[in-house]
JSON list of C-alpha atoms in Angstrom, two decimals:
[
{"chain": "Z", "resi": 1, "resn": "LEU", "atom": "CA", "xyz": [-2.44, 7.01, -17.65]},
{"chain": "Z", "resi": 2, "resn": "PRO", "atom": "CA", "xyz": [-5.50, 4.94, -18.37]},
{"chain": "Z", "resi": 3, "resn": "HIS", "atom": "CA", "xyz": [-7.26, 4.19, -15.14]},
{"chain": "Z", "resi": 4, "resn": "LYS", "atom": "CA", "xyz": [-10.46, 2.30, -15.49]},
{"chain": "Z", "resi": 5, "resn": "LYS", "atom": "CA", "xyz": [-10.47, -1.37, -16.12]},
{"chain": "Z", "resi": 6, "resn": "THR", "atom": "CA", "xyz": [-12.76, -4.17, -15.23]},
{"chain": "Z", "resi": 7, "resn": "TYR", "atom": "CA", "xyz": [-11.92, -7.34, -13.42]},
{"chain": "Z", "resi": 8, "resn": "PRO", "atom": "CA", "xyz": [-13.74, -10.52, -14.29]},
{"chain": "Z", "resi": 9, "resn": "CYS", "atom": "CA", "xyz": [-16.17, -11.37, -11.55]},
{"chain": "Z", "resi": 10, "resn": "ARG", "atom": "CA", "xyz": [-14.68, -14.57, -10.24]},
{"chain": "Z", "resi": 11, "resn": "THR", "atom": "CA", "xyz": [-17.46, -15.31, -7.84]},
{"chain": "Z", "resi": 12, "resn": "ASN", "atom": "CA", "xyz": [-21.13, -14.77, -7.57]},
{"chain": "Z", "resi": 13, "resn": "VAL", "atom": "CA", "xyz": [-20.42, -12.67, -4.53]},
{"chain": "Z", "resi": 14, "resn": "GLU", "atom": "CA", "xyz": [-21.91, -9.28, -5.07]},
{"chain": "Z", "resi": 15, "resn": "ASN", "atom": "CA", "xyz": [-20.33, -7.07, -2.51]},
{"chain": "Z", "resi": 16, "resn": "LYS", "atom": "CA", "xyz": [-20.54, -3.49, -3.65]},
{"chain": "Z", "resi": 17, "resn": "VAL", "atom": "CA", "xyz": [-17.63, -2.25, -1.58]},
{"chain": "Z", "resi": 18, "resn": "VAL", "atom": "CA", "xyz": [-15.33, -5.05, -2.74]},
{"chain": "Z", "resi": 19, "resn": "SER", "atom": "CA", "xyz": [-16.31, -4.49, -6.39]},
{"chain": "Z", "resi": 20, "resn": "HIS", "atom": "CA", "xyz": [-15.71, -0.79, -5.96]},
{"chain": "Z", "resi": 21, "resn": "LEU", "atom": "CA", "xyz": [-12.28, -1.44, -4.43]},
{"chain": "Z", "resi": 22, "resn": "LEU", "atom": "CA", "xyz": [-11.38, -3.75, -7.33]},
{"chain": "Z", "resi": 23, "resn": "GLU", "atom": "CA", "xyz": [-12.36, -1.02, -9.77]},
{"chain": "Z", "resi": 24, "resn": "ALA", "atom": "CA", "xyz": [-10.31, 1.55, -7.88]},
{"chain": "Z", "resi": 25, "resn": "GLU", "atom": "CA", "xyz": [-7.15, -0.56, -7.94]},
{"chain": "Z", "resi": 26, "resn": "PRO", "atom": "CA", "xyz": [-4.37, 1.55, -9.51]},
{"chain": "Z", "resi": 27, "resn": "GLU", "atom": "CA", "xyz": [-2.58, 0.66, -12.72]},
{"chain": "Z", "resi": 28, "resn": "LYS", "atom": "CA", "xyz": [0.76, -1.08, -12.45]},
{"chain": "Z", "resi": 29, "resn": "VAL", "atom": "CA", "xyz": [3.84, 1.06, -12.24]},
{"chain": "Z", "resi": 30, "resn": "TYR", "atom": "CA", "xyz": [7.21, 0.23, -13.81]},
{"chain": "Z", "resi": 31, "resn": "ALA", "atom": "CA", "xyz": [10.48, 0.82, -12.03]},
{"chain": "Z", "resi": 32, "resn": "MET", "atom": "CA", "xyz": [12.53, 1.71, -15.10]},
{"chain": "Z", "resi": 33, "resn": "PRO", "atom": "CA", "xyz": [15.98, 1.61, -13.43]},
{"chain": "Z", "resi": 34, "resn": "ASP", "atom": "CA", "xyz": [18.34, 4.16, -14.94]},
{"chain": "Z", "resi": 35, "resn": "PRO", "atom": "CA", "xyz": [20.64, 2.18, -17.30]},
{"chain": "Z", "resi": 36, "resn": "ALA", "atom": "CA", "xyz": [23.26, 4.92, -17.02]},
{"chain": "Z", "resi": 37, "resn": "LEU", "atom": "CA", "xyz": [23.86, 4.25, -13.31]},
{"chain": "Z", "resi": 38, "resn": "PRO", "atom": "CA", "xyz": [26.34, 1.61, -12.10]},
{"chain": "Z", "resi": 39, "resn": "ASP", "atom": "CA", "xyz": [24.70, -1.43, -10.48]},
{"chain": "Z", "resi": 40, "resn": "ASP", "atom": "CA", "xyz": [25.28, -0.61, -6.84]},
{"chain": "Z", "resi": 41, "resn": "ASP", "atom": "CA", "xyz": [23.30, 0.06, -3.67]},
{"chain": "Z", "resi": 42, "resn": "ILE", "atom": "CA", "xyz": [22.68, 3.68, -4.66]},
{"chain": "Z", "resi": 43, "resn": "LYS", "atom": "CA", "xyz": [21.09, 2.63, -7.94]},
{"chain": "Z", "resi": 44, "resn": "ALA", "atom": "CA", "xyz": [18.89, 0.05, -6.20]},
{"chain": "Z", "resi": 45, "resn": "LEU", "atom": "CA", "xyz": [17.74, 2.50, -3.54]},
{"chain": "Z", "resi": 46, "resn": "THR", "atom": "CA", "xyz": [17.23, 5.32, -6.04]},
{"chain": "Z", "resi": 47, "resn": "THR", "atom": "CA", "xyz": [15.06, 3.00, -8.13]},
{"chain": "Z", "resi": 48, "resn": "LEU", "atom": "CA", "xyz": [13.02, 1.92, -5.11]},
{"chain": "Z", "resi": 49, "resn": "CYS", "atom": "CA", "xyz": [12.50, 5.48, -3.83]},
{"chain": "Z", "resi": 50, "resn": "ASP", "atom": "CA", "xyz": [11.48, 6.72, -7.26]},
{"chain": "Z", "resi": 51, "resn": "LEU", "atom": "CA", "xyz": [9.07, 3.82, -7.71]},
{"chain": "Z", "resi": 52, "resn": "ALA", "atom": "CA", "xyz": [7.61, 4.39, -4.25]},
{"chain": "Z", "resi": 53, "resn": "ASP", "atom": "CA", "xyz": [7.09, 8.07, -4.96]},
{"chain": "Z", "resi": 54, "resn": "ARG", "atom": "CA", "xyz": [5.14, 7.36, -8.14]},
{"chain": "Z", "resi": 55, "resn": "GLU", "atom": "CA", "xyz": [3.10, 4.64, -6.46]},
{"chain": "Z", "resi": 56, "resn": "LEU", "atom": "CA", "xyz": [2.27, 7.01, -3.63]},
{"chain": "Z", "resi": 57, "resn": "VAL", "atom": "CA", "xyz": [0.65, 9.42, -6.07]},
{"chain": "Z", "resi": 58, "resn": "LEU", "atom": "CA", "xyz": [-1.51, 6.56, -7.34]},
{"chain": "Z", "resi": 59, "resn": "ASN", "atom": "CA", "xyz": [-2.28, 5.35, -3.82]},
{"chain": "Z", "resi": 60, "resn": "ILE", "atom": "CA", "xyz": [-3.53, 8.77, -2.81]},
{"chain": "Z", "resi": 61, "resn": "GLY", "atom": "CA", "xyz": [-5.86, 8.69, -5.82]},
{"chain": "Z", "resi": 62, "resn": "TRP", "atom": "CA", "xyz": [-6.91, 5.20, -4.81]},
{"chain": "Z", "resi": 63, "resn": "ALA", "atom": "CA", "xyz": [-7.67, 6.28, -1.24]},
{"chain": "Z", "resi": 64, "resn": "LYS", "atom": "CA", "xyz": [-10.15, 8.81, -2.58]},
{"chain": "Z", "resi": 65, "resn": "HIS", "atom": "CA", "xyz": [-12.17, 5.95, -4.05]},
{"chain": "Z", "resi": 66, "resn": "LEU", "atom": "CA", "xyz": [-12.69, 4.29, -0.68]},
{"chain": "Z", "resi": 67, "resn": "PRO", "atom": "CA", "xyz": [-16.30, 4.64, 0.34]},
{"chain": "Z", "resi": 68, "resn": "GLY", "atom": "CA", "xyz": [-16.47, 7.60, 2.69]},
{"chain": "Z", "resi": 69, "resn": "PHE", "atom": "CA", "xyz": [-12.78, 8.54, 2.55]},
{"chain": "Z", "resi": 70, "resn": "SER", "atom": "CA", "xyz": [-13.31, 11.75, 0.62]},
{"chain": "Z", "resi": 71, "resn": "SER", "atom": "CA", "xyz": [-16.04, 12.81, 3.04]},
{"chain": "Z", "resi": 72, "resn": "LEU", "atom": "CA", "xyz": [-13.57, 12.71, 5.93]},
{"chain": "Z", "resi": 73, "resn": "ARG", "atom": "CA", "xyz": [-12.04, 15.98, 7.03]},
{"chain": "Z", "resi": 74, "resn": "LEU", "atom": "CA", "xyz": [-9.01, 16.78, 4.93]},
{"chain": "Z", "resi": 75, "resn": "ALA", "atom": "CA", "xyz": [-6.81, 16.73, 8.03]},
{"chain": "Z", "resi": 76, "resn": "ASP", "atom": "CA", "xyz": [-8.00, 13.23, 8.85]},
{"chain": "Z", "resi": 77, "resn": "GLN", "atom": "CA", "xyz": [-7.48, 12.04, 5.27]},
{"chain": "Z", "resi": 78, "resn": "MET", "atom": "CA", "xyz": [-3.93, 13.26, 5.57]},
{"chain": "Z", "resi": 79, "resn": "ARG", "atom": "CA", "xyz": [-3.38, 11.57, 8.91]},
{"chain": "Z", "resi": 80, "resn": "LEU", "atom": "CA", "xyz": [-4.65, 8.22, 7.69]},
{"chain": "Z", "resi": 81, "resn": "LEU", "atom": "CA", "xyz": [-2.34, 8.35, 4.68]},
{"chain": "Z", "resi": 82, "resn": "GLN", "atom": "CA", "xyz": [0.57, 9.57, 6.77]},
{"chain": "Z", "resi": 83, "resn": "GLY", "atom": "CA", "xyz": [0.01, 6.62, 9.09]},
{"chain": "Z", "resi": 84, "resn": "ALA", "atom": "CA", "xyz": [-0.58, 3.86, 6.55]},
{"chain": "Z", "resi": 85, "resn": "TRP", "atom": "CA", "xyz": [1.25, 4.81, 3.34]},
{"chain": "Z", "resi": 86, "resn": "MET", "atom": "CA", "xyz": [4.04, 2.31, 3.83]},
{"chain": "Z", "resi": 87, "resn": "GLU", "atom": "CA", "xyz": [1.63, -0.49, 4.79]},
{"chain": "Z", "resi": 88, "resn": "VAL", "atom": "CA", "xyz": [-0.29, 0.16, 1.57]},
{"chain": "Z", "resi": 89, "resn": "LEU", "atom": "CA", "xyz": [2.91, 0.21, -0.51]},
{"chain": "Z", "resi": 90, "resn": "LEU", "atom": "CA", "xyz": [4.18, -3.00, 1.09]},
{"chain": "Z", "resi": 91, "resn": "LEU", "atom": "CA", "xyz": [0.91, -4.83, 0.74]},
{"chain": "Z", "resi": 92, "resn": "ARG", "atom": "CA", "xyz": [1.01, -4.12, -2.98]},
{"chain": "Z", "resi": 93, "resn": "VAL", "atom": "CA", "xyz": [4.55, -5.48, -3.23]},
{"chain": "Z", "resi": 94, "resn": "VAL", "atom": "CA", "xyz": [3.50, -8.53, -1.22]},
{"chain": "Z", "resi": 95, "resn": "PHE", "atom": "CA", "xyz": [0.52, -9.23, -3.47]},
{"chain": "Z", "resi": 96, "resn": "ARG", "atom": "CA", "xyz": [2.65, -8.88, -6.60]},
{"chain": "Z", "resi": 97, "resn": "SER", "atom": "CA", "xyz": [5.19, -11.30, -5.08]},
{"chain": "Z", "resi": 98, "resn": "LEU", "atom": "CA", "xyz": [2.77, -14.13, -4.26]},
{"chain": "Z", "resi": 99, "resn": "GLY", "atom": "CA", "xyz": [3.71, -16.02, -7.42]},
{"chain": "Z", "resi": 100, "resn": "ALA", "atom": "CA", "xyz": [7.46, -15.40, -7.15]},
{"chain": "Z", "resi": 101, "resn": "GLN", "atom": "CA", "xyz": [9.85, -17.71, -5.36]},
{"chain": "Z", "resi": 102, "resn": "ASP", "atom": "CA", "xyz": [11.65, -15.89, -2.52]},
{"chain": "Z", "resi": 103, "resn": "ARG", "atom": "CA", "xyz": [11.80, -12.73, -4.56]},
{"chain": "Z", "resi": 104, "resn": "LEU", "atom": "CA", "xyz": [10.06, -9.42, -4.13]},
{"chain": "Z", "resi": 105, "resn": "VAL", "atom": "CA", "xyz": [8.28, -8.06, -7.18]},
{"chain": "Z", "resi": 106, "resn": "PHE", "atom": "CA", "xyz": [8.58, -4.33, -6.64]},
{"chain": "Z", "resi": 107, "resn": "ALA", "atom": "CA", "xyz": [7.49, -3.95, -10.26]},
{"chain": "Z", "resi": 108, "resn": "GLU", "atom": "CA", "xyz": [7.31, -6.22, -13.28]},
{"chain": "Z", "resi": 109, "resn": "ASP", "atom": "CA", "xyz": [10.68, -4.87, -14.34]},
{"chain": "Z", "resi": 110, "resn": "TYR", "atom": "CA", "xyz": [12.17, -4.80, -10.83]},
{"chain": "Z", "resi": 111, "resn": "VAL", "atom": "CA", "xyz": [12.34, -8.08, -8.95]},
{"chain": "Z", "resi": 112, "resn": "MET", "atom": "CA", "xyz": [14.71, -8.46, -6.02]},
{"chain": "Z", "resi": 113, "resn": "ASP", "atom": "CA", "xyz": [16.15, -11.65, -4.56]},
{"chain": "Z", "resi": 114, "resn": "ALA", "atom": "CA", "xyz": [17.99, -11.96, -1.25]},
{"chain": "Z", "resi": 115, "resn": "ALA", "atom": "CA", "xyz": [21.42, -11.33, -2.79]},
{"chain": "Z", "resi": 116, "resn": "GLN", "atom": "CA", "xyz": [20.21, -8.13, -4.47]},
{"chain": "Z", "resi": 117, "resn": "ALA", "atom": "CA", "xyz": [18.57, -7.03, -1.23]},
{"chain": "Z", "resi": 118, "resn": "ARG", "atom": "CA", "xyz": [21.89, -7.52, 0.60]},
{"chain": "Z", "resi": 119, "resn": "LEU", "atom": "CA", "xyz": [23.59, -5.43, -2.06]},
{"chain": "Z", "resi": 120, "resn": "ALA", "atom": "CA", "xyz": [21.00, -2.71, -1.54]},
{"chain": "Z", "resi": 121, "resn": "GLY", "atom": "CA", "xyz": [21.56, -2.86, 2.22]},
{"chain": "Z", "resi": 122, "resn": "LEU", "atom": "CA", "xyz": [18.01, -4.05, 2.90]},
{"chain": "Z", "resi": 123, "resn": "PRO", "atom": "CA", "xyz": [18.39, -7.75, 3.84]},
{"chain": "Z", "resi": 124, "resn": "ASP", "atom": "CA", "xyz": [16.20, -7.55, 6.97]},
{"chain": "Z", "resi": 125, "resn": "LEU", "atom": "CA", "xyz": [13.44, -5.68, 5.21]},
{"chain": "Z", "resi": 126, "resn": "HIS", "atom": "CA", "xyz": [13.53, -8.17, 2.33]},
{"chain": "Z", "resi": 127, "resn": "ALA", "atom": "CA", "xyz": [13.24, -11.06, 4.77]},
{"chain": "Z", "resi": 128, "resn": "GLY", "atom": "CA", "xyz": [10.43, -9.32, 6.67]},
{"chain": "Z", "resi": 129, "resn": "VAL", "atom": "CA", "xyz": [8.37, -8.69, 3.55]},
{"chain": "Z", "resi": 130, "resn": "LEU", "atom": "CA", "xyz": [8.94, -12.27, 2.39]},
{"chain": "Z", "resi": 131, "resn": "GLN", "atom": "CA", "xyz": [7.52, -13.48, 5.69]},
{"chain": "Z", "resi": 132, "resn": "LEU", "atom": "CA", "xyz": [4.32, -11.65, 4.80]},
{"chain": "Z", "resi": 133, "resn": "VAL", "atom": "CA", "xyz": [4.39, -13.10, 1.29]},
{"chain": "Z", "resi": 134, "resn": "ARG", "atom": "CA", "xyz": [4.66, -16.64, 2.68]},
{"chain": "Z", "resi": 135, "resn": "LYS", "atom": "CA", "xyz": [1.84, -16.03, 5.12]},
{"chain": "Z", "resi": 136, "resn": "TYR", "atom": "CA", "xyz": [-0.54, -14.78, 2.44]},
{"chain": "Z", "resi": 137, "resn": "ARG", "atom": "CA", "xyz": [0.56, -17.42, -0.06]},
{"chain": "Z", "resi": 138, "resn": "ALA", "atom": "CA", "xyz": [-0.22, -20.15, 2.46]},
{"chain": "Z", "resi": 139, "resn": "MET", "atom": "CA", "xyz": [-3.68, -18.64, 2.91]},
{"chain": "Z", "resi": 140, "resn": "GLY", "atom": "CA", "xyz": [-4.23, -18.32, -0.83]},
{"chain": "Z", "resi": 141, "resn": "LEU", "atom": "CA", "xyz": [-4.87, -14.58, -0.61]},
{"chain": "Z", "resi": 142, "resn": "GLU", "atom": "CA", "xyz": [-7.33, -13.50, -3.28]},
{"chain": "Z", "resi": 143, "resn": "MET", "atom": "CA", "xyz": [-7.44, -10.22, -5.17]},
{"chain": "Z", "resi": 144, "resn": "GLU", "atom": "CA", "xyz": [-10.71, -9.29, -3.45]},
{"chain": "Z", "resi": 145, "resn": "GLU", "atom": "CA", "xyz": [-9.18, -9.91, -0.02]},
{"chain": "Z", "resi": 146, "resn": "PHE", "atom": "CA", "xyz": [-6.04, -8.00, -0.93]},
{"chain": "Z", "resi": 147, "resn": "VAL", "atom": "CA", "xyz": [-7.93, -4.84, -1.96]},
{"chain": "Z", "resi": 148, "resn": "THR", "atom": "CA", "xyz": [-10.13, -5.01, 1.12]},
{"chain": "Z", "resi": 149, "resn": "LEU", "atom": "CA", "xyz": [-7.20, -5.58, 3.50]},
{"chain": "Z", "resi": 150, "resn": "LYS", "atom": "CA", "xyz": [-5.42, -2.61, 1.98]},
{"chain": "Z", "resi": 151, "resn": "ALA", "atom": "CA", "xyz": [-8.45, -0.45, 2.69]},
{"chain": "Z", "resi": 152, "resn": "ILE", "atom": "CA", "xyz": [-8.65, -1.79, 6.25]},
{"chain": "Z", "resi": 153, "resn": "ALA", "atom": "CA", "xyz": [-4.95, -0.99, 6.78]},
{"chain": "Z", "resi": 154, "resn": "LEU", "atom": "CA", "xyz": [-5.60, 2.60, 5.72]},
{"chain": "Z", "resi": 155, "resn": "ALA", "atom": "CA", "xyz": [-8.69, 2.97, 7.89]},
{"chain": "Z", "resi": 156, "resn": "ASN", "atom": "CA", "xyz": [-6.82, 1.35, 10.78]},
{"chain": "Z", "resi": 157, "resn": "ALA", "atom": "CA", "xyz": [-3.92, 3.78, 10.75]},
{"chain": "Z", "resi": 158, "resn": "ASP", "atom": "CA", "xyz": [-4.29, 4.54, 14.49]},
{"chain": "Z", "resi": 159, "resn": "SER", "atom": "CA", "xyz": [-3.22, 8.14, 14.25]},
{"chain": "Z", "resi": 160, "resn": "MET", "atom": "CA", "xyz": [-3.22, 9.85, 17.63]},
{"chain": "Z", "resi": 161, "resn": "HIS", "atom": "CA", "xyz": [-4.46, 13.07, 16.12]},
{"chain": "Z", "resi": 162, "resn": "ILE", "atom": "CA", "xyz": [-7.67, 12.10, 14.33]},
{"chain": "Z", "resi": 163, "resn": "GLU", "atom": "CA", "xyz": [-10.21, 14.93, 14.62]},
{"chain": "Z", "resi": 164, "resn": "ASP", "atom": "CA", "xyz": [-13.36, 13.01, 13.77]},
{"chain": "Z", "resi": 165, "resn": "ALA", "atom": "CA", "xyz": [-12.74, 9.54, 15.18]},
{"chain": "Z", "resi": 166, "resn": "GLU", "atom": "CA", "xyz": [-16.35, 8.52, 14.65]},
{"chain": "Z", "resi": 167, "resn": "ALA", "atom": "CA", "xyz": [-16.16, 9.10, 10.88]},
{"chain": "Z", "resi": 168, "resn": "VAL", "atom": "CA", "xyz": [-12.90, 7.14, 10.65]},
{"chain": "Z", "resi": 169, "resn": "GLN", "atom": "CA", "xyz": [-14.46, 4.33, 12.67]},
{"chain": "Z", "resi": 170, "resn": "LYS", "atom": "CA", "xyz": [-17.37, 4.28, 10.24]},
{"chain": "Z", "resi": 171, "resn": "LEU", "atom": "CA", "xyz": [-14.99, 3.90, 7.32]},
{"chain": "Z", "resi": 172, "resn": "GLN", "atom": "CA", "xyz": [-13.19, 1.11, 9.14]},
{"chain": "Z", "resi": 173, "resn": "ASP", "atom": "CA", "xyz": [-16.46, -0.66, 9.96]},
{"chain": "Z", "resi": 174, "resn": "CYS", "atom": "CA", "xyz": [-17.59, -0.37, 6.35]},
{"chain": "Z", "resi": 175, "resn": "VAL", "atom": "CA", "xyz": [-14.52, -2.11, 4.90]},
{"chain": "Z", "resi": 176, "resn": "HIS", "atom": "CA", "xyz": [-14.37, -4.61, 7.76]},
{"chain": "Z", "resi": 177, "resn": "GLU", "atom": "CA", "xyz": [-17.98, -5.54, 7.10]},
{"chain": "Z", "resi": 178, "resn": "ALA", "atom": "CA", "xyz": [-17.26, -5.86, 3.38]},
{"chain": "Z", "resi": 179, "resn": "LEU", "atom": "CA", "xyz": [-14.50, -8.37, 4.14]},
{"chain": "Z", "resi": 180, "resn": "GLN", "atom": "CA", "xyz": [-16.77, -10.34, 6.46]},
{"chain": "Z", "resi": 181, "resn": "ASP", "atom": "CA", "xyz": [-19.59, -10.39, 3.90]},
{"chain": "Z", "resi": 182, "resn": "TYR", "atom": "CA", "xyz": [-17.19, -11.47, 1.18]},
{"chain": "Z", "resi": 183, "resn": "GLU", "atom": "CA", "xyz": [-15.79, -14.31, 3.29]},
{"chain": "Z", "resi": 184, "resn": "ARG", "atom": "CA", "xyz": [-19.24, -15.50, 4.37]},
{"chain": "Z", "resi": 185, "resn": "ALA", "atom": "CA", "xyz": [-20.21, -15.87, 0.72]},
{"chain": "Z", "resi": 186, "resn": "ARG", "atom": "CA", "xyz": [-16.90, -17.01, -0.76]},
{"chain": "Z", "resi": 187, "resn": "HIS", "atom": "CA", "xyz": [-15.57, -19.20, 2.05]},
{"chain": "Z", "resi": 188, "resn": "PRO", "atom": "CA", "xyz": [-18.64, -20.29, 4.00]},
{"chain": "Z", "resi": 189, "resn": "GLY", "atom": "CA", "xyz": [-16.78, -23.33, 5.34]},
{"chain": "Z", "resi": 190, "resn": "ASP", "atom": "CA", "xyz": [-14.05, -21.20, 6.90]},
{"chain": "Z", "resi": 191, "resn": "PRO", "atom": "CA", "xyz": [-15.65, -18.86, 9.42]},
{"chain": "Z", "resi": 192, "resn": "ARG", "atom": "CA", "xyz": [-12.26, -17.74, 10.76]},
{"chain": "Z", "resi": 193, "resn": "ARG", "atom": "CA", "xyz": [-10.82, -16.56, 7.45]},
{"chain": "Z", "resi": 194, "resn": "ALA", "atom": "CA", "xyz": [-11.72, -12.86, 7.80]},
{"chain": "Z", "resi": 195, "resn": "GLY", "atom": "CA", "xyz": [-10.28, -12.85, 11.32]},
{"chain": "Z", "resi": 196, "resn": "ARG", "atom": "CA", "xyz": [-7.12, -14.59, 10.22]},
{"chain": "Z", "resi": 197, "resn": "LEU", "atom": "CA", "xyz": [-6.63, -12.05, 7.46]},
{"chain": "Z", "resi": 198, "resn": "ILE", "atom": "CA", "xyz": [-7.09, -9.16, 9.87]},
{"chain": "Z", "resi": 199, "resn": "MET", "atom": "CA", "xyz": [-4.64, -10.81, 12.26]},
{"chain": "Z", "resi": 200, "resn": "THR", "atom": "CA", "xyz": [-1.93, -10.46, 9.61]},
{"chain": "Z", "resi": 201, "resn": "LEU", "atom": "CA", "xyz": [-2.12, -6.67, 9.99]},
{"chain": "Z", "resi": 202, "resn": "PRO", "atom": "CA", "xyz": [0.20, -6.47, 13.03]},
{"chain": "Z", "resi": 203, "resn": "LEU", "atom": "CA", "xyz": [3.00, -8.09, 11.02]},
{"chain": "Z", "resi": 204, "resn": "LEU", "atom": "CA", "xyz": [2.27, -5.71, 8.15]},
{"chain": "Z", "resi": 205, "resn": "ARG", "atom": "CA", "xyz": [2.46, -2.75, 10.55]},
{"chain": "Z", "resi": 206, "resn": "GLN", "atom": "CA", "xyz": [5.68, -4.05, 12.07]},
{"chain": "Z", "resi": 207, "resn": "THR", "atom": "CA", "xyz": [7.27, -4.55, 8.65]},
{"chain": "Z", "resi": 208, "resn": "ALA", "atom": "CA", "xyz": [6.14, -1.10, 7.50]},
{"chain": "Z", "resi": 209, "resn": "THR", "atom": "CA", "xyz": [7.71, 0.45, 10.61]},
{"chain": "Z", "resi": 210, "resn": "MET", "atom": "CA", "xyz": [10.94, -1.35, 9.78]},
{"chain": "Z", "resi": 211, "resn": "ALA", "atom": "CA", "xyz": [10.75, -0.06, 6.19]},
{"chain": "Z", "resi": 212, "resn": "VAL", "atom": "CA", "xyz": [10.14, 3.53, 7.26]},
{"chain": "Z", "resi": 213, "resn": "ARG", "atom": "CA", "xyz": [13.11, 3.34, 9.65]},
{"chain": "Z", "resi": 214, "resn": "SER", "atom": "CA", "xyz": [15.35, 1.94, 6.93]},
{"chain": "Z", "resi": 215, "resn": "PHE", "atom": "CA", "xyz": [14.42, 4.70, 4.50]},
{"chain": "Z", "resi": 216, "resn": "CYS", "atom": "CA", "xyz": [14.73, 7.40, 7.20]},
{"chain": "Z", "resi": 217, "resn": "SER", "atom": "CA", "xyz": [18.27, 6.25, 7.80]},
{"chain": "Z", "resi": 218, "resn": "ILE", "atom": "CA", "xyz": [18.97, 6.17, 4.05]},
{"chain": "Z", "resi": 219, "resn": "ARG", "atom": "CA", "xyz": [17.64, 9.71, 3.90]},
{"chain": "Z", "resi": 220, "resn": "GLN", "atom": "CA", "xyz": [19.93, 10.85, 6.72]},
{"chain": "Z", "resi": 221, "resn": "ASP", "atom": "CA", "xyz": [22.82, 9.33, 4.88]},
{"chain": "Z", "resi": 222, "resn": "GLY", "atom": "CA", "xyz": [22.01, 11.71, 2.03]},
{"chain": "Z", "resi": 223, "resn": "ARG", "atom": "CA", "xyz": [23.40, 9.67, -0.86]},
{"chain": "Z", "resi": 224, "resn": "VAL", "atom": "CA", "xyz": [20.09, 8.68, -2.45]},
{"chain": "Z", "resi": 225, "resn": "PRO", "atom": "CA", "xyz": [17.91, 11.25, -4.23]},
{"chain": "Z", "resi": 226, "resn": "MET", "atom": "CA", "xyz": [14.32, 11.21, -3.00]},
{"chain": "Z", "resi": 227, "resn": "HIS", "atom": "CA", "xyz": [11.28, 12.90, -4.45]},
{"chain": "Z", "resi": 228, "resn": "LYS", "atom": "CA", "xyz": [9.25, 15.36, -2.43]},
{"chain": "Z", "resi": 229, "resn": "LEU", "atom": "CA", "xyz": [6.12, 13.32, -1.73]},
{"chain": "Z", "resi": 230, "resn": "PHE", "atom": "CA", "xyz": [8.18, 10.36, -0.51]},
{"chain": "Z", "resi": 231, "resn": "LEU", "atom": "CA", "xyz": [10.20, 12.72, 1.70]},
{"chain": "Z", "resi": 232, "resn": "GLU", "atom": "CA", "xyz": [7.06, 14.37, 3.03]},
{"chain": "Z", "resi": 233, "resn": "LEU", "atom": "CA", "xyz": [5.63, 11.05, 4.11]},
{"chain": "Z", "resi": 234, "resn": "LEU", "atom": "CA", "xyz": [8.92, 9.85, 5.58]},
{"chain": "Z", "resi": 235, "resn": "GLU", "atom": "CA", "xyz": [8.99, 13.03, 7.64]},
{"chain": "Z", "resi": 236, "resn": "ALA", "atom": "CA", "xyz": [5.42, 12.44, 8.78]},
{"chain": "Z", "resi": 237, "resn": "ASN", "atom": "CA", "xyz": [6.61, 9.27, 10.49]},
{"chain": "K", "resi": 1, "resn": "LYS", "atom": "CA", "xyz": [-0.22, 21.60, 6.30]},
{"chain": "K", "resi": 2, "resn": "GLU", "atom": "CA", "xyz": [2.58, 23.66, 4.85]},
{"chain": "K", "resi": 3, "resn": "LYS", "atom": "CA", "xyz": [4.95, 20.85, 5.71]},
{"chain": "K", "resi": 4, "resn": "HIS", "atom": "CA", "xyz": [2.84, 18.36, 3.82]},
{"chain": "K", "resi": 5, "resn": "LYS", "atom": "CA", "xyz": [1.83, 20.46, 0.90]},
{"chain": "K", "resi": 6, "resn": "ILE", "atom": "CA", "xyz": [2.08, 17.81, -1.83]},
{"chain": "K", "resi": 7, "resn": "LEU", "atom": "CA", "xyz": [-0.11, 15.33, 0.04]},
{"chain": "K", "resi": 8, "resn": "HIS", "atom": "CA", "xyz": [-2.51, 18.17, 0.77]},
{"chain": "K", "resi": 9, "resn": "ARG", "atom": "CA", "xyz": [-2.62, 19.22, -2.86]},
{"chain": "K", "resi": 10, "resn": "LEU", "atom": "CA", "xyz": [-3.11, 15.68, -4.16]},
{"chain": "K", "resi": 11, "resn": "LEU", "atom": "CA", "xyz": [-5.98, 15.12, -1.75]},
{"chain": "K", "resi": 12, "resn": "GLN", "atom": "CA", "xyz": [-7.64, 18.35, -2.69]},
{"chain": "K", "resi": 13, "resn": "ASN", "atom": "CA", "xyz": [-7.55, 17.48, -6.36]},
{"chain": "K", "resi": 14, "resn": "SER", "atom": "CA", "xyz": [-11.06, 16.44, -7.18]},
{"chain": "K", "resi": 15, "resn": "THR", "atom": "CA", "xyz": [-10.12, 13.73, -9.64]},
{"chain": "K", "resi": 16, "resn": "SER", "atom": "CA", "xyz": [-8.31, 10.51, -8.98]},
{"chain": "K", "resi": 17, "resn": "PRO", "atom": "CA", "xyz": [-5.23, 8.64, -10.16]},
{"chain": "K", "resi": 18, "resn": "VAL", "atom": "CA", "xyz": [-5.31, 9.90, -13.71]},
{"chain": "K", "resi": 19, "resn": "ASP", "atom": "CA", "xyz": [-4.84, 13.40, -12.42]},
{"chain": "K", "resi": 20, "resn": "LEU", "atom": "CA", "xyz": [-1.07, 13.43, -12.22]}
]
């Protein structure tokens, strides 16, 4: 998979952390639903779980690009990812869906409307994620803000078992400061914008918790094949 | 760690997303 790409610098804002996060943004992933399967809930859920598993691999690679993440103790790196993996996955879906009307863009080749979500047995989750989409759309969420928020969500995972809390706090402060710097330069007339973005994180956390619960129950049901990394992270919750 | 061996392995890999 090719990784590196450059984003056009849309602003004259030179924030190193934000630029670095833009560079680290993973390539898009395609869902590639299995054409041999009948169009039912199992196919939809199998497609979503497979897509999530592949995105997780990329997200772990992405996390390593966050300034300071790789210097954390390995145990703490694991705990942050175990705490925030679903928030990171959802935020990516939300950002991809900003231009879609009441539909979730899980991938370019996998877009789900409310009727399809009902068929998949995920109507509440679909509605919850759309609430986030509407919130960010109303704010005009920018790519730079999206990548920074994603990093903040990871650094803000609130694991109870962090070994070196000071180092994690430093990572959190670094990305928080990057967001504040970016907003000061990009939206000088809106001093509350960084705060308002951070205040969307509770809804993201709440929606991610709902998603993890849904997939835990799907797992218990045992009808949908799930890859190992996805299972590992589901178990971590 | 044993329980989360894939996550552990992916984090230990020195290179990033390309390293699938």
